[in-house]
Amino acid sequence: MKGIQSRTAFTMIELIFVIVILGILAAVALPKFAGMQGQAEQATVTAFAGTMNRTVGPMMWSTSMANDHNGSINWGSDHTQFNGFSLIHYVDNYPQYLKGSSVDFTQCVTGSIPASPFMDKINAGELNLFCHDGDKSSSPRFAASANNTYTFP
């Protein structure tokens, strides 16, 4: 059995091929993963706007109606608060993307006037949060957009 050699390790060429294949896979996968954080942040802000529309906005609207403010959430002397409380009092938590943003209820518009950000993007983010004020017949609405202004339909 002189022609059969026992093999106990990989050859150098086999190791080089494995390294080249791993390099190609990394070159293809890394750019896809790099964009995922931005997409996740955008999805989180969009979902936060939906949460504001479904739960927080109607609750604020009913508080405004009970306090004879005709459904508007833009009242009080401190325009960073609603009914004496900061917005964090009404939501469990801000998305990390919006932490550090200031809240400005004076940016809640009525009608089809272009709105400025209610909560603006921080760092290198792409989305702002906008507010349409409530009235006697409808609760406030919120929307996320990459623009610096937003016109509610």
CSV table of C-alpha atoms in Angstrom, one decimal:
chain,number,residue,atom,x,y,z
A,1,MET,CA,0.0,0.0,0.0
A,2,LYS,CA,2.7,2.4,-0.9
A,3,GLY,CA,0.5,4.4,-3.4
A,4,ILE,CA,-2.1,5.4,-0.8
A,5,GLN,CA,-1.1,8.2,1.5
A,6,SER,CA,-3.0,9.0,4.7
A,7,ARG,CA,-4.3,12.5,4.7
A,8,THR,CA,-4.3,14.5,8.0
A,9,ALA,CA,-4.7,18.1,6.9
A,10,PHE,CA,-6.0,20.4,4.1
A,11,THR,CA,-3.6,21.4,1.4
A,12,MET,CA,-2.6,25.0,0.9
A,13,ILE,CA,-4.6,25.4,-2.3
A,14,GLU,CA,-7.8,24.1,-0.6
A,15,LEU,CA,-7.4,26.7,2.2
A,16,ILE,CA,-6.9,29.5,-0.4
A,17,PHE,CA,-10.0,28.5,-2.3
A,18,VAL,CA,-12.1,28.6,0.9
A,19,ILE,CA,-10.7,32.0,1.8
A,20,VAL,CA,-11.5,33.3,-1.7
A,21,ILE,CA,-15.1,32.0,-1.5
A,22,LEU,CA,-15.6,33.5,1.9
A,23,GLY,CA,-14.3,36.8,0.7
A,24,ILE,CA,-16.7,36.8,-2.3
A,25,LEU,CA,-19.6,36.0,0.0
A,26,ALA,CA,-18.6,38.8,2.4
A,27,ALA,CA,-18.3,41.3,-0.5
A,28,VAL,CA,-21.8,40.5,-1.6
A,29,ALA,CA,-23.5,40.3,1.8
A,30,LEU,CA,-21.9,43.3,3.7
A,31,PRO,CA,-23.5,46.1,1.5
A,32,LYS,CA,-26.9,44.5,2.0
A,33,PHE,CA,-26.5,44.4,5.8
A,34,ALA,CA,-25.2,48.0,5.9
A,35,GLY,CA,-28.5,49.4,4.5
A,36,MET,CA,-30.6,47.3,6.9
A,37,GLN,CA,-30.1,49.6,9.9
A,38,GLY,CA,-31.5,52.6,8.0
A,39,GLN,CA,-34.4,50.6,6.7
A,40,ALA,CA,-35.2,49.4,10.3
A,41,GLU,CA,-35.1,52.9,11.6
A,42,GLN,CA,-37.5,54.1,8.9
A,43,ALA,CA,-39.8,51.3,9.6
A,44,THR,CA,-39.7,52.0,13.3
A,45,VAL,CA,-40.6,55.7,12.8
A,46,THR,CA,-43.4,54.8,10.4
A,47,ALA,CA,-44.8,52.3,12.9
A,48,PHE,CA,-44.4,55.0,15.7
A,49,ALA,CA,-46.6,57.4,13.6
A,50,GLY,CA,-49.1,54.6,13.2
A,51,THR,CA,-49.1,54.0,17.0
A,52,MET,CA,-49.6,57.8,17.5
A,53,ASN,CA,-52.6,57.7,15.1
A,54,ARG,CA,-54.3,54.6,16.7
A,55,THR,CA,-53.8,55.2,20.4
A,56,VAL,CA,-52.1,58.4,21.5
A,57,GLY,CA,-53.9,60.8,19.1
A,58,PRO,CA,-57.4,59.7,20.0
A,59,MET,CA,-56.6,59.8,23.7
A,60,MET,CA,-55.2,63.3,23.4
A,61,TRP,CA,-58.2,64.3,21.4
A,62,SER,CA,-60.6,63.1,24.0
A,63,THR,CA,-58.7,64.9,26.7
A,64,SER,CA,-58.8,68.1,24.6
A,65,MET,CA,-62.6,67.7,24.1
A,66,ALA,CA,-63.1,67.1,27.9
A,67,ASN,CA,-61.1,70.3,28.6
A,68,ASP,CA,-63.2,72.4,26.1
A,69,HIS,CA,-60.3,72.9,23.6
A,70,ASN,CA,-62.4,71.6,20.7
A,71,GLY,CA,-60.2,68.6,19.9
A,72,SER,CA,-57.0,70.6,19.4
A,73,ILE,CA,-53.8,69.3,21.0
A,74,ASN,CA,-52.0,72.6,20.4
A,75,TRP,CA,-53.0,74.4,23.6
A,76,GLY,CA,-51.3,75.4,26.8
A,77,SER,CA,-48.4,77.7,27.6
A,78,ASP,CA,-45.7,75.1,27.2
A,79,HIS,CA,-45.8,73.9,23.6
A,80,THR,CA,-43.5,70.9,24.3
A,81,GLN,CA,-46.1,69.4,26.5
A,82,PHE,CA,-49.7,68.3,26.3
A,83,ASN,CA,-52.0,68.8,29.3
A,84,GLY,CA,-49.0,69.5,31.5
A,85,PHE,CA,-47.1,66.3,30.5
A,86,SER,CA,-44.4,65.6,28.0
A,87,LEU,CA,-45.2,63.2,25.1
A,88,ILE,CA,-43.3,60.4,26.7
A,89,HIS,CA,-46.0,60.3,29.4
A,90,TYR,CA,-48.5,59.2,26.7
A,91,VAL,CA,-46.3,56.6,24.9
A,92,ASP,CA,-44.2,53.8,26.3
A,93,ASN,CA,-41.0,54.9,24.6
A,94,TYR,CA,-39.8,56.9,21.6
A,95,PRO,CA,-38.0,55.0,18.9
A,96,GLN,CA,-34.2,55.2,19.4
A,97,TYR,CA,-34.1,57.1,16.1
A,98,LEU,CA,-36.2,60.0,17.6
A,99,LYS,CA,-34.5,60.1,21.0
A,100,GLY,CA,-33.2,63.6,21.6
A,101,SER,CA,-35.8,65.1,19.3
A,102,SER,CA,-37.8,68.0,20.7
A,103,VAL,CA,-41.6,67.8,20.5
A,104,ASP,CA,-43.3,71.0,19.4
A,105,PHE,CA,-47.1,71.0,19.4
A,106,THR,CA,-47.2,74.4,17.6
A,107,GLN,CA,-46.2,72.5,14.5
A,108,CYS,CA,-49.5,70.7,14.5
A,109,VAL,CA,-51.3,72.3,11.5
A,110,THR,CA,-54.9,72.5,10.5
A,111,GLY,CA,-56.3,72.2,7.0
A,112,SER,CA,-54.0,71.5,4.0
A,113,ILE,CA,-51.2,73.8,5.2
A,114,PRO,CA,-47.8,72.2,4.8
A,115,ALA,CA,-46.6,71.1,8.3
A,116,SER,CA,-43.1,71.5,9.7
A,117,PRO,CA,-41.7,68.6,11.7
A,118,PHE,CA,-43.5,67.9,15.0
A,119,MET,CA,-40.5,65.7,15.9
A,120,ASP,CA,-37.5,66.2,13.7
A,121,LYS,CA,-34.9,63.8,12.6
A,122,ILE,CA,-31.7,63.6,14.5
A,123,ASN,CA,-28.2,62.5,13.5
A,124,ALA,CA,-28.2,61.2,9.9
A,125,GLY,CA,-31.8,60.1,9.9
A,126,GLU,CA,-34.1,60.4,7.0
A,127,LEU,CA,-37.6,60.7,8.5
A,128,ASN,CA,-39.4,63.5,10.4
A,129,LEU,CA,-42.7,63.1,12.3
A,130,PHE,CA,-45.5,65.5,11.3
A,131,CYS,CA,-48.8,66.4,13.1
A,132,HIS,CA,-52.2,67.5,11.9
A,133,ASP,CA,-54.2,69.0,14.7
A,134,GLY,CA,-57.5,67.6,15.8
A,135,ASP,CA,-60.8,69.5,15.7
A,136,LYS,CA,-64.4,68.9,16.9
A,137,SER,CA,-64.9,66.0,14.5
A,138,SER,CA,-61.6,64.3,14.1
A,139,SER,CA,-58.6,63.3,16.2
A,140,PRO,CA,-55.1,64.5,15.4
A,141,ARG,CA,-53.1,62.6,12.8
A,142,PHE,CA,-49.4,61.9,12.5
A,143,ALA,CA,-47.2,61.0,9.5
A,144,ALA,CA,-43.6,60.2,8.9
A,145,SER,CA,-41.9,61.6,5.9
A,146,ALA,CA,-38.3,62.2,4.6
A,147,ASN,CA,-39.3,65.7,3.5
A,148,ASN,CA,-38.8,68.9,5.6
A,149,THR,CA,-42.5,69.7,5.1
A,150,TYR,CA,-45.6,67.5,4.8
A,151,THR,CA,-49.1,68.3,3.6
A,152,PHE,CA,-51.8,66.1,5.0
A,153,PRO,CA,-54.4,64.9,2.6
